[in-house]
Tab-separated table of N, CA and C in Angstrom:
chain	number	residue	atom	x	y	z
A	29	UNK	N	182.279	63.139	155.707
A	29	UNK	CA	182.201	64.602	155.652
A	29	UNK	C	181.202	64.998	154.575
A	30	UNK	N	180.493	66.063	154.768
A	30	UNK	CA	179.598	67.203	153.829
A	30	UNK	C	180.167	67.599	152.868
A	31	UNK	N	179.722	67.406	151.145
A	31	UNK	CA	180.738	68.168	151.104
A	31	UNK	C	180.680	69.622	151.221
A	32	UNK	N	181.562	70.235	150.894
A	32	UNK	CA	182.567	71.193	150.955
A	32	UNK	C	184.191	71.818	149.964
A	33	UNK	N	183.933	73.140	150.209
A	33	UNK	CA	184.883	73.793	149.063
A	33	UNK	C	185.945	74.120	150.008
A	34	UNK	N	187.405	73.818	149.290
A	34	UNK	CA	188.462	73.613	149.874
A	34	UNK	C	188.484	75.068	150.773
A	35	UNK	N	189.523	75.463	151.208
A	35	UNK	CA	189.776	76.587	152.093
A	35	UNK	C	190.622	77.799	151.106
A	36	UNK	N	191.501	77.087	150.492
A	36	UNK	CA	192.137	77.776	149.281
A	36	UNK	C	191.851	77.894	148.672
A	37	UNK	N	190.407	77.223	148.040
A	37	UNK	CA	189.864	77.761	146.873
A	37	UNK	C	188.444	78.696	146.814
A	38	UNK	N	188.398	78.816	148.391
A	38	UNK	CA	187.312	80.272	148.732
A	38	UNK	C	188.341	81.340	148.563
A	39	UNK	N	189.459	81.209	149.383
A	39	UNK	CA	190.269	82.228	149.443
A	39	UNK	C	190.350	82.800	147.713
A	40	UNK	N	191.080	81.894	146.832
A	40	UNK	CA	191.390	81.932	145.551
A	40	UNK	C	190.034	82.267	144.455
A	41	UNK	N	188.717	82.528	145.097
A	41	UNK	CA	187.546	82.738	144.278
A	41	UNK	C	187.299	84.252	144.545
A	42	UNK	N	187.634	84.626	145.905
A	42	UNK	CA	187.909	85.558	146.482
A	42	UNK	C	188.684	86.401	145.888
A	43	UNK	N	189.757	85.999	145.842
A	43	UNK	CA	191.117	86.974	145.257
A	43	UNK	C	191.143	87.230	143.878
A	44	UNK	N	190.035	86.500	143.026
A	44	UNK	CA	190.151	86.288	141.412
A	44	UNK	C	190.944	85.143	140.707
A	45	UNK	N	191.811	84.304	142.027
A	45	UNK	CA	192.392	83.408	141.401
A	45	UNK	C	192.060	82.330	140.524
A	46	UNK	N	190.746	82.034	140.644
A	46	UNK	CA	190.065	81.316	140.401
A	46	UNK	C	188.912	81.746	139.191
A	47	UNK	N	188.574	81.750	138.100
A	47	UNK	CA	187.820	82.162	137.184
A	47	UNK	C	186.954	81.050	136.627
A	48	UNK	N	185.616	80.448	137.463
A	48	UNK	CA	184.907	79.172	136.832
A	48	UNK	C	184.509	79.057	135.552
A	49	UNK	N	184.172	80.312	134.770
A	49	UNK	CA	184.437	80.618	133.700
A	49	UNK	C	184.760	80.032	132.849
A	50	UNK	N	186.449	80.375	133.071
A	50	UNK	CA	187.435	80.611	131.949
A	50	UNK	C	188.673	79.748	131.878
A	51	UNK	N	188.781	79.170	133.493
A	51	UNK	CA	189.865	78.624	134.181
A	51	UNK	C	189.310	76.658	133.186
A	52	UNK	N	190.415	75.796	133.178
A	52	UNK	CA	190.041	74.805	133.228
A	52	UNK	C	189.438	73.720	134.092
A	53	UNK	N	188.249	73.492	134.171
A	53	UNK	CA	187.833	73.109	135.630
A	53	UNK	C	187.555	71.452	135.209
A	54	UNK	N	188.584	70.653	136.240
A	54	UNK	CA	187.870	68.913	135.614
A	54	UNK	C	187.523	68.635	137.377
A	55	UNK	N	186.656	67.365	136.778
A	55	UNK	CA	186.340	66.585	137.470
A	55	UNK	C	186.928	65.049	137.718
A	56	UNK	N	186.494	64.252	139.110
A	56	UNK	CA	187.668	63.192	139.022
A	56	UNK	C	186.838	62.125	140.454
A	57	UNK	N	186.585	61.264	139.929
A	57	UNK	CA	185.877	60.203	140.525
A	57	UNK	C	187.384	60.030	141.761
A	58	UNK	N	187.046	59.729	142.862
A	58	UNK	CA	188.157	60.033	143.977
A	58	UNK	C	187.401	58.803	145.174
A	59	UNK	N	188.535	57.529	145.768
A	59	UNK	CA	188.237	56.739	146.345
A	59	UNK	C	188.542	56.648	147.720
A	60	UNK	N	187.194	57.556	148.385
A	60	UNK	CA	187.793	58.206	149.574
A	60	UNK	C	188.822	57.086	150.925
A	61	UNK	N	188.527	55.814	150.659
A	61	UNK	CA	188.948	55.398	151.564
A	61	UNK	C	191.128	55.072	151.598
A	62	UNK	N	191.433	55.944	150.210
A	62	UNK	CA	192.997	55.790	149.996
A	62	UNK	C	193.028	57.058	150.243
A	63	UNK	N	192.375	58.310	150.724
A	63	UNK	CA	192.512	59.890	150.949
A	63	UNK	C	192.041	60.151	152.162
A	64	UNK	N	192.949	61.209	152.846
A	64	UNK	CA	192.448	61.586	153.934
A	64	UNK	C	191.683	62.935	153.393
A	65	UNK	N	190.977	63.283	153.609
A	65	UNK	CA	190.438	64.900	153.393
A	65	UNK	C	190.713	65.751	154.317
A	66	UNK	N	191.352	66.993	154.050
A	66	UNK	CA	192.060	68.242	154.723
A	66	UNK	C	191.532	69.024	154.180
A	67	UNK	N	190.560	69.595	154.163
A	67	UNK	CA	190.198	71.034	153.513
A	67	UNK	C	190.781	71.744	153.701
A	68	UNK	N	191.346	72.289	154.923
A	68	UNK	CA	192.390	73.252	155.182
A	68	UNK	C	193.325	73.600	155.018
A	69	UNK	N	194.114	72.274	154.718
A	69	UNK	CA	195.811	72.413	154.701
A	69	UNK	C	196.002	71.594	152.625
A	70	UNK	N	195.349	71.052	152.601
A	70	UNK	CA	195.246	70.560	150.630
A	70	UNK	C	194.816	71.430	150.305
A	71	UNK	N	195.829	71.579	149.051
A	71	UNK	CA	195.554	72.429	148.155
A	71	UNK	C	195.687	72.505	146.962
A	72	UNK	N	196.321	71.284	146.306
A	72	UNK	CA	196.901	70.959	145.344
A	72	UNK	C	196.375	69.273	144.859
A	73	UNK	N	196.454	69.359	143.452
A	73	UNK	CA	195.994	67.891	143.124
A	73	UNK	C	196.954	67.220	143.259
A	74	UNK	N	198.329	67.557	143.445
A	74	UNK	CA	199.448	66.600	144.010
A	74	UNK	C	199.057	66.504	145.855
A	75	UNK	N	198.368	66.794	146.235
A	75	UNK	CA	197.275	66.036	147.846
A	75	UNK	C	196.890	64.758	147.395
A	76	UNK	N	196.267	64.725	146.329
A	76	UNK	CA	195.706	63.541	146.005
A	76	UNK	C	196.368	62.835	145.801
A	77	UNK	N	196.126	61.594	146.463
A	77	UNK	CA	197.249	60.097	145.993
A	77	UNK	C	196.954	59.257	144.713
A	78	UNK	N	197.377	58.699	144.076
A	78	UNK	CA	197.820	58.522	142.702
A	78	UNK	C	196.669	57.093	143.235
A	79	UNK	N	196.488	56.772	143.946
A	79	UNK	CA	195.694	55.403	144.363
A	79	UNK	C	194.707	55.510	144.882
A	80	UNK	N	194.474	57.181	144.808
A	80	UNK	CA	192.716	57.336	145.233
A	80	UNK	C	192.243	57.484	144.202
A	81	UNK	N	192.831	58.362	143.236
A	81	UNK	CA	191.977	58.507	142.146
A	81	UNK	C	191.569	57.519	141.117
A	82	UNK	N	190.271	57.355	141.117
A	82	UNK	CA	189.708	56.175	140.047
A	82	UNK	C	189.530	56.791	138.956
A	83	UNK	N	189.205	58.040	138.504
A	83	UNK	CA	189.746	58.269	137.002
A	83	UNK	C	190.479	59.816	136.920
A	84	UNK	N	190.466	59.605	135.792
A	84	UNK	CA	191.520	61.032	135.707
A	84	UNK	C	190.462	62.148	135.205
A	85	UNK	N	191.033	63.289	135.158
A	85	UNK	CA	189.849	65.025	135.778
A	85	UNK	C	189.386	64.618	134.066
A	86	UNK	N	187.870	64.768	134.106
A	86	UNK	CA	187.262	65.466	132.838
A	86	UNK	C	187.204	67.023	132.620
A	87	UNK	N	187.428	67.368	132.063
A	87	UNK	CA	187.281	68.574	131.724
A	87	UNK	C	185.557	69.308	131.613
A	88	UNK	N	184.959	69.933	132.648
A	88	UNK	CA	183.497	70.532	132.762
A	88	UNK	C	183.883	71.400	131.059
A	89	UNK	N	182.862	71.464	130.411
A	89	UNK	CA	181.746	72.447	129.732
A	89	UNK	C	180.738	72.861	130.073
A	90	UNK	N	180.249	74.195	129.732
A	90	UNK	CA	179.162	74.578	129.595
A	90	UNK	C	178.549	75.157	131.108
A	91	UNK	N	179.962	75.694	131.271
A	91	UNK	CA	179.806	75.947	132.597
A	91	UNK	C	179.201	77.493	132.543
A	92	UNK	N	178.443	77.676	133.597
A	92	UNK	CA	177.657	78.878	133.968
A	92	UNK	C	178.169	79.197	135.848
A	93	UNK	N	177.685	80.871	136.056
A	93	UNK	CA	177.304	80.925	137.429
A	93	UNK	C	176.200	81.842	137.540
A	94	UNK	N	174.880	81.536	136.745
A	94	UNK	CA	173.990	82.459	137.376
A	94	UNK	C	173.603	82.261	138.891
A	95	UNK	N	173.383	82.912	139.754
A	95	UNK	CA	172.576	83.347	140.938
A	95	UNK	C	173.755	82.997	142.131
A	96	UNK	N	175.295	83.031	141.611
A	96	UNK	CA	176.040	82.503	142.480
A	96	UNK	C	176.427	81.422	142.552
A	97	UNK	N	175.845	80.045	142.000
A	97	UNK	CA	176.065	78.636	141.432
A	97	UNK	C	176.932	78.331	140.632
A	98	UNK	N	177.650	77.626	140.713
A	98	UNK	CA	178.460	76.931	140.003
A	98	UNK	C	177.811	76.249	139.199
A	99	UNK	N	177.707	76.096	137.657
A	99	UNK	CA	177.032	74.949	136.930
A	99	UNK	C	177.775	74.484	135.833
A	100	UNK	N	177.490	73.413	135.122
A	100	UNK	CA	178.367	72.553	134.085
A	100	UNK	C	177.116	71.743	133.968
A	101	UNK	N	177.646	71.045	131.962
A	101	UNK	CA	177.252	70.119	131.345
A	101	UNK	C	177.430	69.079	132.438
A	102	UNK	N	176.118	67.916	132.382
A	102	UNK	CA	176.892	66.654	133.093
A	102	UNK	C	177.930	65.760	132.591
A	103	UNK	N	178.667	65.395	133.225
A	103	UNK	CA	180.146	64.398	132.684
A	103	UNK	C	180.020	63.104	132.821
A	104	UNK	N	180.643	62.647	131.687
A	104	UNK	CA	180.760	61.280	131.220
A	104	UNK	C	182.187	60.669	131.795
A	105	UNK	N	182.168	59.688	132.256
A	105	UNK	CA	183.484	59.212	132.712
A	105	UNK	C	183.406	57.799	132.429
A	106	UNK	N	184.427	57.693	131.161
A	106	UNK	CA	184.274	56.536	130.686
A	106	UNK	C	185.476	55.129	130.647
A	107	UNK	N	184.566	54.141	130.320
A	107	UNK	CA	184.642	52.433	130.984
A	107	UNK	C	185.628	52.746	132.056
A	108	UNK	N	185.184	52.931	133.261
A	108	UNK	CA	185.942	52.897	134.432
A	108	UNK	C	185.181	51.672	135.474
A	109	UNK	N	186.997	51.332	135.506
A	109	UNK	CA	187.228	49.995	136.334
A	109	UNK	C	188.098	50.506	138.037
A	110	UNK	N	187.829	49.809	138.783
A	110	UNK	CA	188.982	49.996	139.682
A	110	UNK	C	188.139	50.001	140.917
A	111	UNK	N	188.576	50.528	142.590
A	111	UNK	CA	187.570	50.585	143.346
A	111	UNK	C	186.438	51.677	143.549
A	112	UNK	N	185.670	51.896	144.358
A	112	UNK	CA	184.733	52.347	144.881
A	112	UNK	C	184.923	53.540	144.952
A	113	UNK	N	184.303	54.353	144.205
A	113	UNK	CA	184.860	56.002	144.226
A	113	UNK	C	182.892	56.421	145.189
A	114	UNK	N	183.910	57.302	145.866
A	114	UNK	CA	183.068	57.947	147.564
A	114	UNK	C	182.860	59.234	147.270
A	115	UNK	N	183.284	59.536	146.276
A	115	UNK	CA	183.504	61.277	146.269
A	115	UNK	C	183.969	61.729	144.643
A	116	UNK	N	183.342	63.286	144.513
A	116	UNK	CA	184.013	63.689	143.227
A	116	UNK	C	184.552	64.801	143.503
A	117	UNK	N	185.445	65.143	142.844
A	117	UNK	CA	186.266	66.393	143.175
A	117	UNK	C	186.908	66.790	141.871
A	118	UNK	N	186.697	68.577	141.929
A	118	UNK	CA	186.645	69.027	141.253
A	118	UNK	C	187.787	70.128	141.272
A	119	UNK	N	188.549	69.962	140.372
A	119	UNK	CA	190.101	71.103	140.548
A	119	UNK	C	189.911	71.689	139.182
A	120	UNK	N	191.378	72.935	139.574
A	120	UNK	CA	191.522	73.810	138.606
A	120	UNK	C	192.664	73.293	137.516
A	121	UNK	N	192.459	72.834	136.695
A	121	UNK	CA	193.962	72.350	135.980
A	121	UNK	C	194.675	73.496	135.152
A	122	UNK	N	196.208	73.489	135.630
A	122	UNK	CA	196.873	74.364	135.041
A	122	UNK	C	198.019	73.564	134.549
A	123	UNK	N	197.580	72.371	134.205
A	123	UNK	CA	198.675	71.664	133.120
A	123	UNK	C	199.905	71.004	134.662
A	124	UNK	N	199.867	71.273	135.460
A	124	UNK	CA	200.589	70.711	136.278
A	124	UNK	C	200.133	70.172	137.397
A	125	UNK	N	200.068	69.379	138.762
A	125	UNK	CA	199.917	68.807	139.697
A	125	UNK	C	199.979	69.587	140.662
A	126	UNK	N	200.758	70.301	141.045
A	126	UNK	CA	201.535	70.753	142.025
A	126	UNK	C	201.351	72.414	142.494
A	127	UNK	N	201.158	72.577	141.068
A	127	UNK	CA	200.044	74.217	141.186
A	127	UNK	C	198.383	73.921	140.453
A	128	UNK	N	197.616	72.834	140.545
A	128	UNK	CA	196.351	72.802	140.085
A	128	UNK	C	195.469	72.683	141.253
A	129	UNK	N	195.033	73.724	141.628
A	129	UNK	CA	193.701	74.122	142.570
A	129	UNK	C	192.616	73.118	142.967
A	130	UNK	N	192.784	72.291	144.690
A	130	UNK	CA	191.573	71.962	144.698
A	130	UNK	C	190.401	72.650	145.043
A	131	UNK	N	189.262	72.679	144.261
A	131	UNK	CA	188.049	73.296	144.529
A	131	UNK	C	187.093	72.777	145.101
A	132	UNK	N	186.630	71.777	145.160
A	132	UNK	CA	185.550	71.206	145.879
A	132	UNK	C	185.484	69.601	145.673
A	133	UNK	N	185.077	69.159	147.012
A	133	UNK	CA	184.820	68.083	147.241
A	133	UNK	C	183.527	67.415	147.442
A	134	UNK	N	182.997	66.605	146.471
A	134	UNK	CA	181.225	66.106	147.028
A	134	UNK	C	181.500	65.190	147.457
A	135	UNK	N	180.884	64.413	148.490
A	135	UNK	CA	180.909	63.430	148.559
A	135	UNK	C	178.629	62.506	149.163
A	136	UNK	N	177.903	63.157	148.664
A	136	UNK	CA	176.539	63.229	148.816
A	136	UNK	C	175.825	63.204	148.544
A	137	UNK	N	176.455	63.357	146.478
A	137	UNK	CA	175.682	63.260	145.616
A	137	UNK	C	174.681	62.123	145.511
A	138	UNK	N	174.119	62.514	144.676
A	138	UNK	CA	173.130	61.118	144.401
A	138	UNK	C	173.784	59.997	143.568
A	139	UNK	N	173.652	58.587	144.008
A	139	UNK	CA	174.810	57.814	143.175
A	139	UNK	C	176.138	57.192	143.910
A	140	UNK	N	176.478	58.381	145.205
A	140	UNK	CA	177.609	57.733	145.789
A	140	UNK	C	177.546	57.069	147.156
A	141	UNK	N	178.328	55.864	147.153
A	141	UNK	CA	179.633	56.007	146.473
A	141	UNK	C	178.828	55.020	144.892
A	142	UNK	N	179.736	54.332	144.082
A	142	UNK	CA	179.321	54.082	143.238
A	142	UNK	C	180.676	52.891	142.976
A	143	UNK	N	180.346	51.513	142.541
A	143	UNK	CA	181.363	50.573	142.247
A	143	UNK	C	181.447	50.761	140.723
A	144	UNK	N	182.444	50.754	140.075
A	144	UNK	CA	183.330	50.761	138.542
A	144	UNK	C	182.698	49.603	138.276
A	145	UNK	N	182.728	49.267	136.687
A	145	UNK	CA	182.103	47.980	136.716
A	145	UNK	C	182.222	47.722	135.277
A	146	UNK	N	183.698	48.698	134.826
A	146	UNK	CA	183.924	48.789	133.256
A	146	UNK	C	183.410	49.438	132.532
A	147	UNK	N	181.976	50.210	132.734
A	147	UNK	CA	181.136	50.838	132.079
A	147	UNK	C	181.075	52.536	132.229
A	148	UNK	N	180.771	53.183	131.383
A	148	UNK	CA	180.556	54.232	131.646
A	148	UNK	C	179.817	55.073	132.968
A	149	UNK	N	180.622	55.935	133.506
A	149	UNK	CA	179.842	56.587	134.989
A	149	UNK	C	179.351	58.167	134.200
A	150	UNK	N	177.660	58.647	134.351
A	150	UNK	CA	177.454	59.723	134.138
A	150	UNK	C	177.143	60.921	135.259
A	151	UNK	N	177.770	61.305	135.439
A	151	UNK	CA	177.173	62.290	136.807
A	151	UNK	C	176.088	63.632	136.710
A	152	UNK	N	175.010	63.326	136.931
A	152	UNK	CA	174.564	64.684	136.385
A	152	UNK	C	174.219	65.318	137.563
A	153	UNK	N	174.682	67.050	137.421
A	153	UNK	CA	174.434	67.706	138.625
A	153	UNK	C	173.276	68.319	139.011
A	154	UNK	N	173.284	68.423	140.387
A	154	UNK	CA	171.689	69.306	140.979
A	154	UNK	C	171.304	70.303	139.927
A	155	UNK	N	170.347	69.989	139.631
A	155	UNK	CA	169.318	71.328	138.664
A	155	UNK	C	169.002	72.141	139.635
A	156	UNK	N	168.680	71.729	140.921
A	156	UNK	CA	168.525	72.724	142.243
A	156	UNK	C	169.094	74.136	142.260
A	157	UNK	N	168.846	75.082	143.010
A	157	UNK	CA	169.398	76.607	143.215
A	157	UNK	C	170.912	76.354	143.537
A	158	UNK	N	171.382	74.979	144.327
A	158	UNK	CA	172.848	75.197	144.458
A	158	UNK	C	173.716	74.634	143.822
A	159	UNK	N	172.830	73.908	142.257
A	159	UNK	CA	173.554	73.463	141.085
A	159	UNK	C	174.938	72.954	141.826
A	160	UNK	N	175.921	72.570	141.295
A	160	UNK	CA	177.297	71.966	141.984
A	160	UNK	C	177.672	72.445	143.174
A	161	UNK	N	177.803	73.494	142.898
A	161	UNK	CA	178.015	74.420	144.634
A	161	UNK	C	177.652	75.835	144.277
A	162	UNK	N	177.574	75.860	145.148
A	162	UNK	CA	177.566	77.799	145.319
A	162	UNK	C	177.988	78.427	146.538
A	163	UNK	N	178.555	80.131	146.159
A	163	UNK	CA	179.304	80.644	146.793
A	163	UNK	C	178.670	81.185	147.760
């Protein structure tokens, strides 16, 4: 799949639920072949199985949205071991699982998928007009 921004979290960008801002937004190296992807019906980082995820959410800085873009510092995700992460995905953390917002799924970037190999993974995002995503 392309990626793509969940279904609940257009709705929820929509409604104000969502503040890229202000909200806590991490990121999370994700091993698509232990996940099914549902954009439609996931909505929650408790979707995600505890055995897809190859590391746990960094927390974005330096986040901007000029021209409609989503943007952030690039992230460091460090000495990560484990399998083959296919995809990154990016939620809203509100300190819990079960109410933390998924927002978007890449899976196209440049880099993926990418094998762990103990060492630090840096992701840096499109400088392009659609920077991480845009609305």
């Amino acid at each position: 799949m392309a990626n793509t921004i969940y279904t609940e979290a257009r709705r929820l960008f929509l409604e104000g639920g969502i503040n890229w801002l202000t909200d806590d937004i991490k990121a999370m190296l994700v091993d698509a072949d232990a996940y099914s992807l549902n954009v439609d019906s996931h909505k929650y980082l408790s979707d995600i199985p505890t055995s897809a995820r190859v590391t746990p959410g960094v927390l974005l800085t330096g986040k901007s949205t000029e021209g409609g873009a989503a943007d952030a510092n690039d992230v460091t995700f460090s000495s990560v071991s484990g399998p083959t992460a296919e995809a990154i995905l990016l939620y809203r953390d509100t300190g819990s699982e079960s109410t933390s917002n998924l927002i978007v799924w890449l899976d196209t970037a440049t880099g993926l998928p990418i094998t762990p190999n103990g060492g630090d993974i840096i992701v840096t995002w499109d400088n392009g007009v659609n920077k991480i995503f845009r609305l």
